[in-house]
Structure formats: structure tokens, C-alpha cells
Coordinates of C-alpha atoms and ligand atoms in Angstrom, one line a residue:
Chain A
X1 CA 128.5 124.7 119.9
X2 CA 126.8 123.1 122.9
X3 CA 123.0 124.0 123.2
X4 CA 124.3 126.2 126.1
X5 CA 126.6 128.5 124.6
X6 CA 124.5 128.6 121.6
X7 CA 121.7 129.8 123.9
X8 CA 123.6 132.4 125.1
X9 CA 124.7 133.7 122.2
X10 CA 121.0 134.5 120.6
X11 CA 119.8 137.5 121.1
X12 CA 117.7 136.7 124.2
X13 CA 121.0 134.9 125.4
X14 CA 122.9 137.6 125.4
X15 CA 120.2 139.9 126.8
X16 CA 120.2 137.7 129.7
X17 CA 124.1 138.0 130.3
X18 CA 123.3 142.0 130.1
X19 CA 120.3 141.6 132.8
X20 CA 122.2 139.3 135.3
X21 CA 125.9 141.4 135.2
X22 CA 123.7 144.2 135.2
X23 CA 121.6 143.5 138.3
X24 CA 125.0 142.1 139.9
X25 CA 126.9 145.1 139.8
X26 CA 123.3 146.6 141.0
X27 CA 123.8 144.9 144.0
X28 CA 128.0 145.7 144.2
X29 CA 126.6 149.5 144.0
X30 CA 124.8 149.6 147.1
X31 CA 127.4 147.5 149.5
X32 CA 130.2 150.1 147.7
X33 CA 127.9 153.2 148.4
X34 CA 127.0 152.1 152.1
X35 CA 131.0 151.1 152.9
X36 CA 131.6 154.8 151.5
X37 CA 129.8 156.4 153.9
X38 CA 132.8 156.0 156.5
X39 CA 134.2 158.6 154.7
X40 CA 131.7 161.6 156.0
X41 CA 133.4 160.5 159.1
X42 CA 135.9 163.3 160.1
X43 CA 138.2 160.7 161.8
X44 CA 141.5 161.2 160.3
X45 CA 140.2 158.1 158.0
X46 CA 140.3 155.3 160.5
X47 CA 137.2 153.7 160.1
X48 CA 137.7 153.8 156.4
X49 CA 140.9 152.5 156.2
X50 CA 139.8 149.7 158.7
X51 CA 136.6 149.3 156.4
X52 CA 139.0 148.9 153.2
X53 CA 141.4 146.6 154.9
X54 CA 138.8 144.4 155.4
X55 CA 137.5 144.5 152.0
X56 CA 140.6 143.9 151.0
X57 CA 141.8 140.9 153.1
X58 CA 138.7 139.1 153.7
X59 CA 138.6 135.7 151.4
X60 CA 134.8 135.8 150.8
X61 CA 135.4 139.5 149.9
X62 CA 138.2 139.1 147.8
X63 CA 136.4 136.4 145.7
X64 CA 133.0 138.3 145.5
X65 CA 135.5 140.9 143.9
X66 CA 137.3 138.6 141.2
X67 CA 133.3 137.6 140.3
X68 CA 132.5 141.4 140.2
X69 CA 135.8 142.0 137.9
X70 CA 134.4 139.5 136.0
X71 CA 131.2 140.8 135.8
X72 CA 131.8 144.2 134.8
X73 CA 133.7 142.7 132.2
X74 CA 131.3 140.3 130.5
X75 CA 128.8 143.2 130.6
X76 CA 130.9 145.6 128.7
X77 CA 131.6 142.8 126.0
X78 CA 128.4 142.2 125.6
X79 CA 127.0 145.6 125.6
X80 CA 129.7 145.8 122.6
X81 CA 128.4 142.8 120.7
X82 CA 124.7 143.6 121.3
X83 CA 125.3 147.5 120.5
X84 CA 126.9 146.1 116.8
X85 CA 124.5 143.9 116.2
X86 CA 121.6 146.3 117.0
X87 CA 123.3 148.6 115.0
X88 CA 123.6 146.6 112.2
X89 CA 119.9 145.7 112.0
X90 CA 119.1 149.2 110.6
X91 CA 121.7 149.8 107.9
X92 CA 119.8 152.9 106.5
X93 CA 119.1 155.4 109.1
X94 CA 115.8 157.5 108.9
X95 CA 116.0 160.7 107.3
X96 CA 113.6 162.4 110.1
X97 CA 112.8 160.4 113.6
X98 CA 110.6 161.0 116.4
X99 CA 112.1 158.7 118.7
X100 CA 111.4 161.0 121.3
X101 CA 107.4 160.5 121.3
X102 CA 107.5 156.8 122.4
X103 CA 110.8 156.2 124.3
X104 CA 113.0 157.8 127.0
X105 CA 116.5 159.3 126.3
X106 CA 118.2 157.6 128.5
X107 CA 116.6 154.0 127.1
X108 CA 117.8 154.9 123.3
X109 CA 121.1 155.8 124.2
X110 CA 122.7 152.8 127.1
X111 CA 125.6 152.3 125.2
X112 CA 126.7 156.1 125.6
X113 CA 125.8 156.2 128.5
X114 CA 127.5 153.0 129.8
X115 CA 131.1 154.4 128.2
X116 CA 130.8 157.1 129.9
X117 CA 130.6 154.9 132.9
X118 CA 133.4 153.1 131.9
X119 CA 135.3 155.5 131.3
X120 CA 135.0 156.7 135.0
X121 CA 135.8 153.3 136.2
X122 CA 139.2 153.5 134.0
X123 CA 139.5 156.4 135.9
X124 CA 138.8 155.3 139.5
X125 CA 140.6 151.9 139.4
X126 CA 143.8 153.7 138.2
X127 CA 143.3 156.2 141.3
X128 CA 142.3 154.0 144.2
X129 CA 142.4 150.4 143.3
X130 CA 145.7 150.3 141.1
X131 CA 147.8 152.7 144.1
X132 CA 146.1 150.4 146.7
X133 CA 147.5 146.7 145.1
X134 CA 150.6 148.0 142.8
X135 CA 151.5 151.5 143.6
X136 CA 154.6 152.4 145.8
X137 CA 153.0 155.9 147.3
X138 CA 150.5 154.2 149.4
X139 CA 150.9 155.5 153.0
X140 CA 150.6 153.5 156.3
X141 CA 149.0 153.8 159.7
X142 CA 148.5 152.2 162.8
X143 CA 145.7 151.8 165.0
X144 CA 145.8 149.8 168.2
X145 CA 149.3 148.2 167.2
X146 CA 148.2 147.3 163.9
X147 CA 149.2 148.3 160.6
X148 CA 147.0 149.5 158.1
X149 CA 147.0 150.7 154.2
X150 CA 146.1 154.5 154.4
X151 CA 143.9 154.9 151.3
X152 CA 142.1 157.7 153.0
X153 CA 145.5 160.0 152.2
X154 CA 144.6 159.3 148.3
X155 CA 141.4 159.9 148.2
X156 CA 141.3 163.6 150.7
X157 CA 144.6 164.4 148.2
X158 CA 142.3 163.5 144.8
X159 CA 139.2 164.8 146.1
X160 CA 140.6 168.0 147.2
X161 CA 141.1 168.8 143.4
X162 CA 138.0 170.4 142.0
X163 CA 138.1 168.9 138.4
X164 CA 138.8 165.5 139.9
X165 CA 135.5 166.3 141.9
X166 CA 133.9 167.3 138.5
X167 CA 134.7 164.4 136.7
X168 CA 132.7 162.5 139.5
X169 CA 129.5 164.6 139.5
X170 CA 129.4 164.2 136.1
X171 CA 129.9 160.5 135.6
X172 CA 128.0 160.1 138.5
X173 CA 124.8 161.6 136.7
X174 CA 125.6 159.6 133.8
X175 CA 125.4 156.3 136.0
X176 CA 122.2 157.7 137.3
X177 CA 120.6 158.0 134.1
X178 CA 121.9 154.1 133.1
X179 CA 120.0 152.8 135.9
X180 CA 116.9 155.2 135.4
X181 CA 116.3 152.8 132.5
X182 CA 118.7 149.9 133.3
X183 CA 116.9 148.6 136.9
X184 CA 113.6 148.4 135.3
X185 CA 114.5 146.7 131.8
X186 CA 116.7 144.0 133.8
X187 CA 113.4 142.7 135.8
X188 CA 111.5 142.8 132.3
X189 CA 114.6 141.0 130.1
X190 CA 114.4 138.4 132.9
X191 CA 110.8 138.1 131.6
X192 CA 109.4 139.5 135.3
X193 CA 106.7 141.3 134.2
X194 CA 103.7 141.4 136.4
X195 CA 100.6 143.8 137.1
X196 CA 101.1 143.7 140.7
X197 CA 105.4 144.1 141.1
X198 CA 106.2 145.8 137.4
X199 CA 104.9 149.0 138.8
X200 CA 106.7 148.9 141.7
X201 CA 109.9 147.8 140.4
X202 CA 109.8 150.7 137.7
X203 CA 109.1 153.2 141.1
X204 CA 112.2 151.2 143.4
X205 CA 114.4 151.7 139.9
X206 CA 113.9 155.6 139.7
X207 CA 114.3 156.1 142.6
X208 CA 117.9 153.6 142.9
X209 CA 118.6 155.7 139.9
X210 CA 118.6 159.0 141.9
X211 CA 119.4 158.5 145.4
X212 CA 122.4 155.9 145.1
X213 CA 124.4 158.6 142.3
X214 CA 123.6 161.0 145.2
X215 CA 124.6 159.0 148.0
X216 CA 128.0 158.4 145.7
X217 CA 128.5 162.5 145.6
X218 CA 128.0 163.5 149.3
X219 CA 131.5 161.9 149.8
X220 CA 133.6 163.8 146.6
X221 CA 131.5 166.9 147.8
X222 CA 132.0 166.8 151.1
X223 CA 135.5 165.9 151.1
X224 CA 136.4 169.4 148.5
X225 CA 133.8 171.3 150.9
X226 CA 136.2 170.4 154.2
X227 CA 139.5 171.0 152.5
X228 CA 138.2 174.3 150.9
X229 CA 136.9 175.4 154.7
X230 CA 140.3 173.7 156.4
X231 CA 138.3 171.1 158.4
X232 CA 140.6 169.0 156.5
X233 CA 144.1 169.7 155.4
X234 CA 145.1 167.7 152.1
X235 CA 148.9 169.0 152.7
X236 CA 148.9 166.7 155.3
X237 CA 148.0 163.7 153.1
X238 CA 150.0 164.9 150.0
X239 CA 152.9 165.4 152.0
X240 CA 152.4 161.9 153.9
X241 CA 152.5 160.1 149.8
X242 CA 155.4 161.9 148.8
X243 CA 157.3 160.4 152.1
X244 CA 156.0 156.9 151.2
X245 CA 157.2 157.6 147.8
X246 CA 160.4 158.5 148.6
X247 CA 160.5 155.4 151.3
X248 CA 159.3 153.2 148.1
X249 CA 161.9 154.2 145.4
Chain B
X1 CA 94.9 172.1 101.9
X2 CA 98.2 172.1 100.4
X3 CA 101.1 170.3 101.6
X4 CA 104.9 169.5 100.6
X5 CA 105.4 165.9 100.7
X6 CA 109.3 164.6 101.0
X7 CA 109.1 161.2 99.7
X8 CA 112.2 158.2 99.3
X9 CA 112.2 157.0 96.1
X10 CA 114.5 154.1 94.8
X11 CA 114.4 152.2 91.7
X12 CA 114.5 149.0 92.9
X13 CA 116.4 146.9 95.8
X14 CA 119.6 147.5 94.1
X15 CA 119.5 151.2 93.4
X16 CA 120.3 154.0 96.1
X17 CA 117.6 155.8 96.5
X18 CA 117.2 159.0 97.5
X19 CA 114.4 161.5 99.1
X20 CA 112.8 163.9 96.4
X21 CA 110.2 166.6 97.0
X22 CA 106.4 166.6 95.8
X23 CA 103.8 169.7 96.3
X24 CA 99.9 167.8 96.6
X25 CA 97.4 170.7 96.5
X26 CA 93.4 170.9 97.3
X27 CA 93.6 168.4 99.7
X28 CA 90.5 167.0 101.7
X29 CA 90.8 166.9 105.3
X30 CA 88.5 163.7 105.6
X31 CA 90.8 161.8 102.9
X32 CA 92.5 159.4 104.3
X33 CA 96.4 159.5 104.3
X34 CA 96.8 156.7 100.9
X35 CA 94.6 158.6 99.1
X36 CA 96.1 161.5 99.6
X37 CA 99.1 159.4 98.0
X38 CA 96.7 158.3 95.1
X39 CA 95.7 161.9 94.5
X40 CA 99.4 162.5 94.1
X41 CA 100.3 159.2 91.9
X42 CA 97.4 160.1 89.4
X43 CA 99.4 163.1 89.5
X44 CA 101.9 161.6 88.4
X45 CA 101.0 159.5 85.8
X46 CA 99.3 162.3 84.3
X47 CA 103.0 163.8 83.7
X48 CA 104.3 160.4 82.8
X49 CA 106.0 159.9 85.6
X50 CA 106.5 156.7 87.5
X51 CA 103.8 156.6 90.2
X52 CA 105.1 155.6 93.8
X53 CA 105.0 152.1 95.0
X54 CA 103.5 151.8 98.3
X55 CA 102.0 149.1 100.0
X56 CA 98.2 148.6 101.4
X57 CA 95.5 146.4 100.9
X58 CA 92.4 146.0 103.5
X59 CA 92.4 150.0 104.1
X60 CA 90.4 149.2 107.1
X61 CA 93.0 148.6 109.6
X62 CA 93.1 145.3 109.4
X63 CA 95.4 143.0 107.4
X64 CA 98.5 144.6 108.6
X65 CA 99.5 145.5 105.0
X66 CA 100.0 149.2 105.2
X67 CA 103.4 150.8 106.3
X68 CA 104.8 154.4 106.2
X69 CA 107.5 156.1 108.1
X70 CA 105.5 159.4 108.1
X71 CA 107.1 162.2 109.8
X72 CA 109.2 160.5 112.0
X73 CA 106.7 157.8 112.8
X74 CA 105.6 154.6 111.9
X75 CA 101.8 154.9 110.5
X76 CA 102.0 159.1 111.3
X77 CA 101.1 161.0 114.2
X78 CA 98.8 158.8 115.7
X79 CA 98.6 154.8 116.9
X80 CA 96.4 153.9 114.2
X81 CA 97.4 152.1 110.8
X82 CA 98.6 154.3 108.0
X83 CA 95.2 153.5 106.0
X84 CA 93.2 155.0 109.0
X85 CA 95.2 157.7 109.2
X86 CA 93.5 160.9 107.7
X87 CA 94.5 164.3 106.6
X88 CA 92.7 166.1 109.2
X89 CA 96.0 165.1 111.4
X90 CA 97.8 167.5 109.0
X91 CA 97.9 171.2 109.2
X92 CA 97.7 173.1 106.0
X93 CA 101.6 174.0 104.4
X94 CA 102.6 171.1 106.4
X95 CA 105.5 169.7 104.8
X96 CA 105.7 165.9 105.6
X97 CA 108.0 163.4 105.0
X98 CA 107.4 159.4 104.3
X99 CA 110.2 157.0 104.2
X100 CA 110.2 153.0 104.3
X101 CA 110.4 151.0 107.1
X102 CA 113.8 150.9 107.8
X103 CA 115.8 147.4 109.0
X104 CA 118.2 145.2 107.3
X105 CA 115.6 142.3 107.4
X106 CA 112.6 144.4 105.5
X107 CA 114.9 145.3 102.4
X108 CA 113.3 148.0 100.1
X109 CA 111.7 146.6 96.8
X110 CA 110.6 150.1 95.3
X111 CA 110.2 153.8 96.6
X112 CA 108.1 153.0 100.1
X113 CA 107.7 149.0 99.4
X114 CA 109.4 146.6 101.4
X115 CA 109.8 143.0 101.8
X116 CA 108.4 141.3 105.0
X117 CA 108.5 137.9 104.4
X118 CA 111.3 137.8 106.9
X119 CA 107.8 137.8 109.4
X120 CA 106.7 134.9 107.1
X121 CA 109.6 132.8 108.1
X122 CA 109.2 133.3 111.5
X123 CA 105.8 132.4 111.3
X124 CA 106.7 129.1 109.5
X125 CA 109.8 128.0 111.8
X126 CA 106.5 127.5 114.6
X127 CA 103.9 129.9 114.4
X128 CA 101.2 127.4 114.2
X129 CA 99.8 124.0 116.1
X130 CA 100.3 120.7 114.5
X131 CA 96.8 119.0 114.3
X132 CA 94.9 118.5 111.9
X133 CA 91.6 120.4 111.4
X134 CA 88.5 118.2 111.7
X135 CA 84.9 119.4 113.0
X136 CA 84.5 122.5 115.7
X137 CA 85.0 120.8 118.9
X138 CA 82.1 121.5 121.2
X139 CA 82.3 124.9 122.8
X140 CA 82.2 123.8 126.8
X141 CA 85.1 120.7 125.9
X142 CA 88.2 122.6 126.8
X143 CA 87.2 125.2 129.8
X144 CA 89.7 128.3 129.6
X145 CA 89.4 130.8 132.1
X146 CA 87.6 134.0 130.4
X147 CA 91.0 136.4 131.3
X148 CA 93.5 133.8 129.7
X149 CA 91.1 133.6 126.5
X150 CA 91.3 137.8 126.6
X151 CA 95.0 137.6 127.4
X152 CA 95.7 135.4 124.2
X153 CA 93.2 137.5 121.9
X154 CA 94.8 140.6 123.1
X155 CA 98.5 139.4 121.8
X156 CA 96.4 137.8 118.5
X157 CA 95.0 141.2 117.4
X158 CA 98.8 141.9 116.2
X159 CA 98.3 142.1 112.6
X160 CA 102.1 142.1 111.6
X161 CA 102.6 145.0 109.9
X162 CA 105.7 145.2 111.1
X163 CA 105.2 149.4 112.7
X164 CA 107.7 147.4 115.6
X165 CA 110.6 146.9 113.6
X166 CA 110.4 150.2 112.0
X167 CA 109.9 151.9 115.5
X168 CA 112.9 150.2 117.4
X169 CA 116.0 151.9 117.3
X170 CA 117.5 148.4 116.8
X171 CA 115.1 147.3 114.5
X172 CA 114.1 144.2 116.9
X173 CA 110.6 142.0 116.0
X174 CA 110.8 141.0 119.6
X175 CA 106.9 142.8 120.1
X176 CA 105.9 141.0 117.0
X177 CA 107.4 137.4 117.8
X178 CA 106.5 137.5 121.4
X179 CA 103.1 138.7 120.0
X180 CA 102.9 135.2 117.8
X181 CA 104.5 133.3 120.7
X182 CA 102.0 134.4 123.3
X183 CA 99.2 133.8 121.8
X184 CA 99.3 129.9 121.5
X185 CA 101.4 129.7 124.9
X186 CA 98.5 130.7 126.3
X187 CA 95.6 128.5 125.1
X188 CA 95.6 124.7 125.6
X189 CA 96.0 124.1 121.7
X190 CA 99.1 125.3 121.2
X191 CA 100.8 124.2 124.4
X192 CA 102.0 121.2 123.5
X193 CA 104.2 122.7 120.8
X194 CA 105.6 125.4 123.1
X195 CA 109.2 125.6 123.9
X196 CA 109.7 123.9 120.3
X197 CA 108.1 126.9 118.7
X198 CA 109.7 129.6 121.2
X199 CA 113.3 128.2 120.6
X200 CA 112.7 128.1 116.9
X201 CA 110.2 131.5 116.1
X202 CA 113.5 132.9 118.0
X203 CA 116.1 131.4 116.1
X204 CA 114.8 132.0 112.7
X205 CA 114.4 136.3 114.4
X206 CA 117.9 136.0 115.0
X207 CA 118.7 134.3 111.5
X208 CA 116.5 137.4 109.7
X209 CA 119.3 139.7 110.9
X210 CA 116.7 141.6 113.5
X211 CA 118.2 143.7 116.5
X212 CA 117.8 143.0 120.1
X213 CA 115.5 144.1 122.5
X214 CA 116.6 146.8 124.7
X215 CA 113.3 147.5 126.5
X216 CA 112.7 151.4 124.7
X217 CA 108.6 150.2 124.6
X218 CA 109.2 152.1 121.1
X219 CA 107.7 149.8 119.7
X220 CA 104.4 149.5 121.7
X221 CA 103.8 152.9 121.8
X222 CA 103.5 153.0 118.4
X223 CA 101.9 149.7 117.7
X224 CA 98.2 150.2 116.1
X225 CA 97.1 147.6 117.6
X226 CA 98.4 148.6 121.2
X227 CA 100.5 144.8 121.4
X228 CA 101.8 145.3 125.3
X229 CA 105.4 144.8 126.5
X230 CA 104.0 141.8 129.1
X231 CA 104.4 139.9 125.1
X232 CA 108.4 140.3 125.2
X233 CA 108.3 139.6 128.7
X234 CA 106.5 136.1 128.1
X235 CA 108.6 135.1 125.4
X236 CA 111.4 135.6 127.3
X237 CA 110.4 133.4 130.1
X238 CA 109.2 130.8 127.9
X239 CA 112.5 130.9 125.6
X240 CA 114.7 130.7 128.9
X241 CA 112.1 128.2 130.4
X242 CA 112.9 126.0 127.1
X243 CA 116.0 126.6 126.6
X244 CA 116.6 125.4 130.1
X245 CA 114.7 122.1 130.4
X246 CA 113.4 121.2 126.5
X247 CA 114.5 118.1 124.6
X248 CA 116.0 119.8 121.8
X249 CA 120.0 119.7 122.2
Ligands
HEM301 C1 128.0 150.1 137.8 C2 127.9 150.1 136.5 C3 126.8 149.5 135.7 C4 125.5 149.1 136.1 C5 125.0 149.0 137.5 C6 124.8 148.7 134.9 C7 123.5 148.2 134.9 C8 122.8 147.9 133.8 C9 121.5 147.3 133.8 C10 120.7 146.9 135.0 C11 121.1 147.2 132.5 C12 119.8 146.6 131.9 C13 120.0 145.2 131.4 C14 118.8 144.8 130.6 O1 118.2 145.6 129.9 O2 118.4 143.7 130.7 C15 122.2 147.7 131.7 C16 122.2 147.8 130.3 C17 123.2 148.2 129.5 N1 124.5 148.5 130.0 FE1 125.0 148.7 131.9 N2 125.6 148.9 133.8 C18 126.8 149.4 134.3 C19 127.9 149.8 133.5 C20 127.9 149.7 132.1 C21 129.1 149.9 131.3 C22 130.5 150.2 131.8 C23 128.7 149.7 130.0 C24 129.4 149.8 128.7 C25 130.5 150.2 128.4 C26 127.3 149.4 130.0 C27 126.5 149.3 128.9 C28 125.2 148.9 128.9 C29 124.4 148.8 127.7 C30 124.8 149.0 126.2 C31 123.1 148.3 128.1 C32 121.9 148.1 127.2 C33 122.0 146.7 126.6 C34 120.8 146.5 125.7 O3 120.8 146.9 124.5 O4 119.8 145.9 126.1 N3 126.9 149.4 131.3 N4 123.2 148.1 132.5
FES302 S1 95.8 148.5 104.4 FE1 95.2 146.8 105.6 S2 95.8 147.6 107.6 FE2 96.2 149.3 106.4

């Protein structure tokens, strides 16, 4: 092994690759929670299918993506290795623990709490990102002579189910609760630990932890809220995939 | 006062061991918490039965020799070592339970005694400065600013007991190695010697089979001697510092 990869394979190594990914797809959370907010638009979903082309299209975008891809991965693998590891260090459990006297919940139990996550991802890639790129029910639209992907038809005919809604909340809180301890211990892995920015940090991460997971809902919620009151019809959309379907077969 | 006492006892490093009950009646509230434990051995031999092994020394806080998984914590209810921990803490019918530190790199050697020369190794790989001792160089030679000197003193008051290791739910030395490490960062005597000892006091960690660090602050909450997180947060930057621009390939 080169001095490199054998650096990042110790155990502060590897907590550096968790830190970095982690702070990365810190970052990919708030440009994906602010281009989310076209949805609260009652438009017929024209901003946000505009907003998605151009995520999708744009080179700079597209490669920012393959990094994030990459990212997620690498910290999932490493999350694995580090969990096994960590777990292996205490073969012989305690018969009675305390744990709960000097450390948080949420800081004990990452790796729960980041399958969870993952498992939402699975879930959301399959729904929005998989339809978008391979599936053959994908409606489209024009605006201004110009054709355009209408991913706003998949996601007012998911949201519009109340247990695809649930499965957000929930995984949502789960996320929240990841970065309640995650945005802090990130700054302190990469050894930025200070008396004048710690404090601060550990204030910016709770509250990250709270408002983005809430940001994230408005749009689930809000989307069940209009179909349940009619401001939006999901027959509509449901009835504009099963067209492309047919169309696609 | 009386008290029920649930107590791990094991052969040896090869035998399973197993946790076996113990009533300790007419128990001073000012005794501390390894006498109470001698009360009981004396007990015990009495019956002709094999006394428990536990470890201690100083009992006066100091030499780090004491351990004690007591009731879910390491050294008891309060941040203090074991030997200054007295019965007083304890209510009367109490039942309490003391296990071993429990990590793959501190392997039981009878009932509550375990093996910590795992921290010994660490502390040869580069715990130390290479010069050789001659006279007391005058006081006024080297100026160090008075917060540095308090800084260093502060991470050298860690008397390796190893409470850190048995805290973490991975079972990491990080607070005890970045302990070491900090210490002669700090001071111009053990400067020279720094990234060689960081990259090596880490390795040998790793080599002992101790978890990583996933920033609970378990173990600094229940440190005795109060060894801040700012430690693993120094070592860090000084590993990745050395790792980064050091000689050693
Ligand atoms: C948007 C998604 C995610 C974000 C923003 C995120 C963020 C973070 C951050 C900032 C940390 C702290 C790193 C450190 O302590 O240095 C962390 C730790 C961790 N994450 Fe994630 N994470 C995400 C998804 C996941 C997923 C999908 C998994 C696993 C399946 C996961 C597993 C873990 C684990 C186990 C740790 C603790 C590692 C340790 O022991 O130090 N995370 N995450
Ligand atoms: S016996 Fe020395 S510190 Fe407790």
C-alpha cells in the first residue's frame, strides 16, 4: 500500500472519508431542498419541470451529480466498515449500560439511523430518478415551443398517496436526527475544534438538523394537503402516465 | 447499609465467565467503594472462597490503576476514580452491579482484572521525547506562553486508566491517545518528534484492535480527570497535518 491509501484506511483515515462525504452531501441537501421549493408553486409544474431539466442537462450539474453518486456511495461503505470494526472492538457487551448519562441517542446509534436513510433513498431514486432516466411512463410538456420531461406528474401522483407521504415524514425525521449529531462531529473529525466557532457550529448544526428535514416535508405535505382539498387533481397526472405508458410500450 | 452486589466473575482469560450475585451487609457510608469490595473479599475468604480480583493501587485518584464498570458506568455514578468513589453514592438495598472494562484490546485476566498494556504500547510506539536527560535547564530558557503550558498540563493530568475505552460504545482510546499526543505537541520539547509520534501512537491504536471515534463525548463525560474533546480534535489535525506533509512514506 502507498502511504496514501494506507492513511486512509486507519481509523482516522476513514473517519475523514465519513466527515468529507458527509459534509458533501450536507451541501447537496440544501441546493436539493431550495430547487424543491418550486414545487409549493401551484403552476401546473412548470417551474419545476423547467428547474429539473436543467438539473438534468446542464454539464457542470450532471458531473456535480456523478461526484455526489459517488459520494453517497463511499459514505455508506465506509459507514459499513467503520460500524464493523467499531463493533468488533467490544466483543463482550456490558450486562447493564448507562450510555444514556454521557451521550446523545442519536450520536450512539448513526448507523441506524443512516439505513434508515438509505433505505429512503432506495426508495426515492426508484420513484423519481430511475422513471426520469429509464422509465417509459414519463410524461411530456411544452412550454414556449419547447419540450420538457414532466416529472411534476410523478411526484403530484406519488405524493397524493398518504403512506407514500408517511414514508417521507418519517425518514425525513430520521435524516434530521443524523445531522443533529452528524453536522457537528464532521467540523470536530476534521479536527476544527475552537472556543470561538465550536459553539457556534454545534448551534448552525441543530438547527440544519431541524429546519432543512422540515423544509424537505412542506412539499410531500403540501402536495397530499391540495389533492385531498382538489386544488390539485392527481387524476389528471395519473391519467397523463398511463397515456405515456401506453405511447411507450 | 446493605446492598446486593452482581459481580462478573471469570476464571481466567480463557474461561467464560459469568455474573454471580453477592449480599455485603453493615456497610459504612464513608467507606470508599474498594473497600467495600475488601469487606466482601474477607468475606469471602472466610468461607474459603476465591476472593475477587480487582485492580487498584494509589487509592488516591492518582495512578490511573483502578477500574470498574459499576452500574452502568465507568468508576460509578460520579466522574471521579473508582477508589474515590464512596458508598454514600449508594442508597441502602441498592443492588449494584460491577463488570470489567469491556474492549477486545483490554482482555479479562480474572473476575474484574484486565490487561492494559495495549496503552503501554501505545505509549512506547512515541509517547515520549528523544533526548537524553542531563541537568534542569534554567527555568526562563525556553519562554512558553502561561495558557499553552496550562493547555499541555490539562491533557497531561490523564492518568490512563482507560474509563475512555470502557465508556465508548466502540471501545475507541482516541481521548486517551490524543490525551498523550497533545501533551508534547504542545510544548517545545516534544515538537520535534511530532508527526513521527502522531502517525505511530495512531498506528499501534489501530494495531491494538481499538474502535473508531464517532464523536459520542462518552468518553469525556465520564473521564475522572475531565480530558476534553479539543484532545481528539488535535490529534486529528496533527495526524492529517503529518500524514499529509511528513517524511515517513
Ligand atoms: C443525505 C444523507 C446523509 C448525510 C447528509 C449524512 C451526513 C453525515 C455526517 C455529516 C456525518 C458525520 C461524520 C463525522 O462524524 O465525521 C455522518 C456520519 C455517519 N453516517 Fe451519514 N449522512 C447521510 C447518509 C448516510 C447513510 C445513507 C448512511 C448509511 C447507510 C450513513 C451512515 C453514517 C454513519 C454510520 C455515520 C457515523 C460514522 C462514525 O462512526 O463516525 N449516513 N453522516
Ligand atoms: S487506585 Fe490509583 S487511581 Fe484509583
Amino acid at each position: 500500500m502507498s502511504w496514501f491509501t494506507e492513511s486512509l484506511s486507519s481509523s482516522l483515515g476513514r473517519k475523514l472519508i465519513m466527515s468529507l462525504t458527509g459534509i458533501f452531501l450536507i451541501t447537496f441537501l440544501v441546493v436539493h431542498v431550495a430547487g424543491n421549493l418550486q414545487l409549493l408553486k401551484l403552476d401546473g409544474g412548470e417551474s419545476f419541470n423547467i428547474y429539473t431539466k436543467f438539473m438534468t442537462t446542464n454539464p457542470i450539474i450532471k458531473t456535480v451529480s456523478y461526484l455526489l453518486y459517488a459520494g453517497i456511495l463511499a459514505h455508506v461503505i465506509y459507514s459499513i466498515i467503520l460500524t464493523r470494526v467499531n463493533r468488533s472492538a467490544r466483543p463482550v457487551k456490558y450486562a447493564y449500560e448507562k450510555a444514556s448519562t454521557n451521550s446523545t441517542w442519536a450520536s450512539r446509534n448513526m448507523g441506524l439511523l443512516g439505513a434508515v436513510v438509505l433505505f429512503f433513498l432506495v426508495v426515492h431514486m426508484r420513484s423519481f430518478w430511475f422513471e426520469m432516466k429509464f422509465g417509459d411512463g414519463v410524461p411530456m410538456v411544452e412550454y414556449d415551443g419547447e419540450d420538457y420531461k414532466n416529472l411534476y406528474a410523478l411526484v403530484v401522483t406519488a405524493f397524493s398517496q398518504w403512506w407514500y407521504v408517511l414514508i417521507y415524514l418519517v425518514s425525513l425525521a430520521f435524516l434530521g436526527f443524523h445531522l443533529s449529531h452528524g453536522f457537528a462531529s464532521a467540523f470536530q473529525t476534521l479536527g476544527l475544534n475552537h472556543k470561538k466557532y465550536t459553539p457556534f457550529i454545534e448551534k448552525l448544526g441543530l438547527a440544519f438538523a431541524i429546519i432543512v428535514p422540515i423544509l424537505f416535508a412542506t412539499q410531500p405535505i403540501a402536495i397530499f394537503f391540495w389533492t385531498q382539498t382538489g386544488a390539485l387533481d392527481p387524476s389528471v397526472y395519473e391519467e397523463m402516465i398511463k397515456t405515456a405508458q401506453l405511447a411507450g410500450q | 447499609m446493605n446492598l446486593t452486589l452482581k459481580i462478573w466473575r471469570q476464571k481466567n482469560a480463557d474461561a467464560s465467565g459469568k455474573m454471580q450475585t453477592y449480599n455485603v451487609t453493615d456497610i459504612s457510608p464513608e467507606m470508599s467503594f474498594l473497600e467495600m469490595l475488601d469487606v466482601l473479599n474477607e468475606d469471602l475468604l472466610k468461607k474459603g472462597e476465591d476472593p475477587i480480583a480487582f485492580d487498584h493501587d494509589c487509592r488516591e485518584g492518582i495512578c490511573g490503576m483502578c477500574s470498574l464498570f459499576i452500574n452502568g458506568k465507568p468508576h460509578g455514578p460520579s466522574q471521579t476514580t473508582t477508589c474515590q468513589l464512596h458508598m454514600r453514592s449508594f442508597k441502602d438495598g441498592d443492588t449494584v452491579y460491577i463488570e470489567p472494562w469491556r474492549a477486545k484490546a483490554f482482555p479479562v485476566v480474572k473476575d474484574l482484572t484486565v490487561d492494559r498494556s495495549s496503552f503501554d504500547r501505545i505509549i512506547q510506539a512515541g509517547g515520549y521525547i528523544s533526548v537524553n536527560t542531563g541537568n534542569a535547564p534554567d527555568a526562563n530558557e525556553m519562554p512558553i506562553p502561561k495558557d499553552v503550558v496550562d493547555e499541555a498540563m490539562s491533557s497531561a493530568t490523564c492518568i490512563g486508566c482507560g474509563a475512555c475505552v470502557a465508556a465508548c460504545k466502540n471501545a475507541s482510546a482516541m481521548l486517551f491517545v490524543s490525551a498523550k499526543v497533545s501533551q508534547l505537541a504542545m510544548l517545545p520539547q516534544g515538537k520535534p518528534e511530532k508527526q513521527k509520534r502522531v502517525e505511530a501512537m495512531v498506528a499501534q491504536m489501530d494495531e491494538e484492535g481499538f474502535g473508531a471515534c464517532t464523536n459520542t463525548g462518552a468518553c469525556s463525560a465520564e473521564c475522572p480527570k475531565d480530558i476534553s474533546l479539543t484532545n481528539i480534535a488535535r490529534m486529528n489535525r496533527e495526524y492529517f497535518g503529518a500524514k499529509a506533509s511528513s517524511e515517513n512514506v
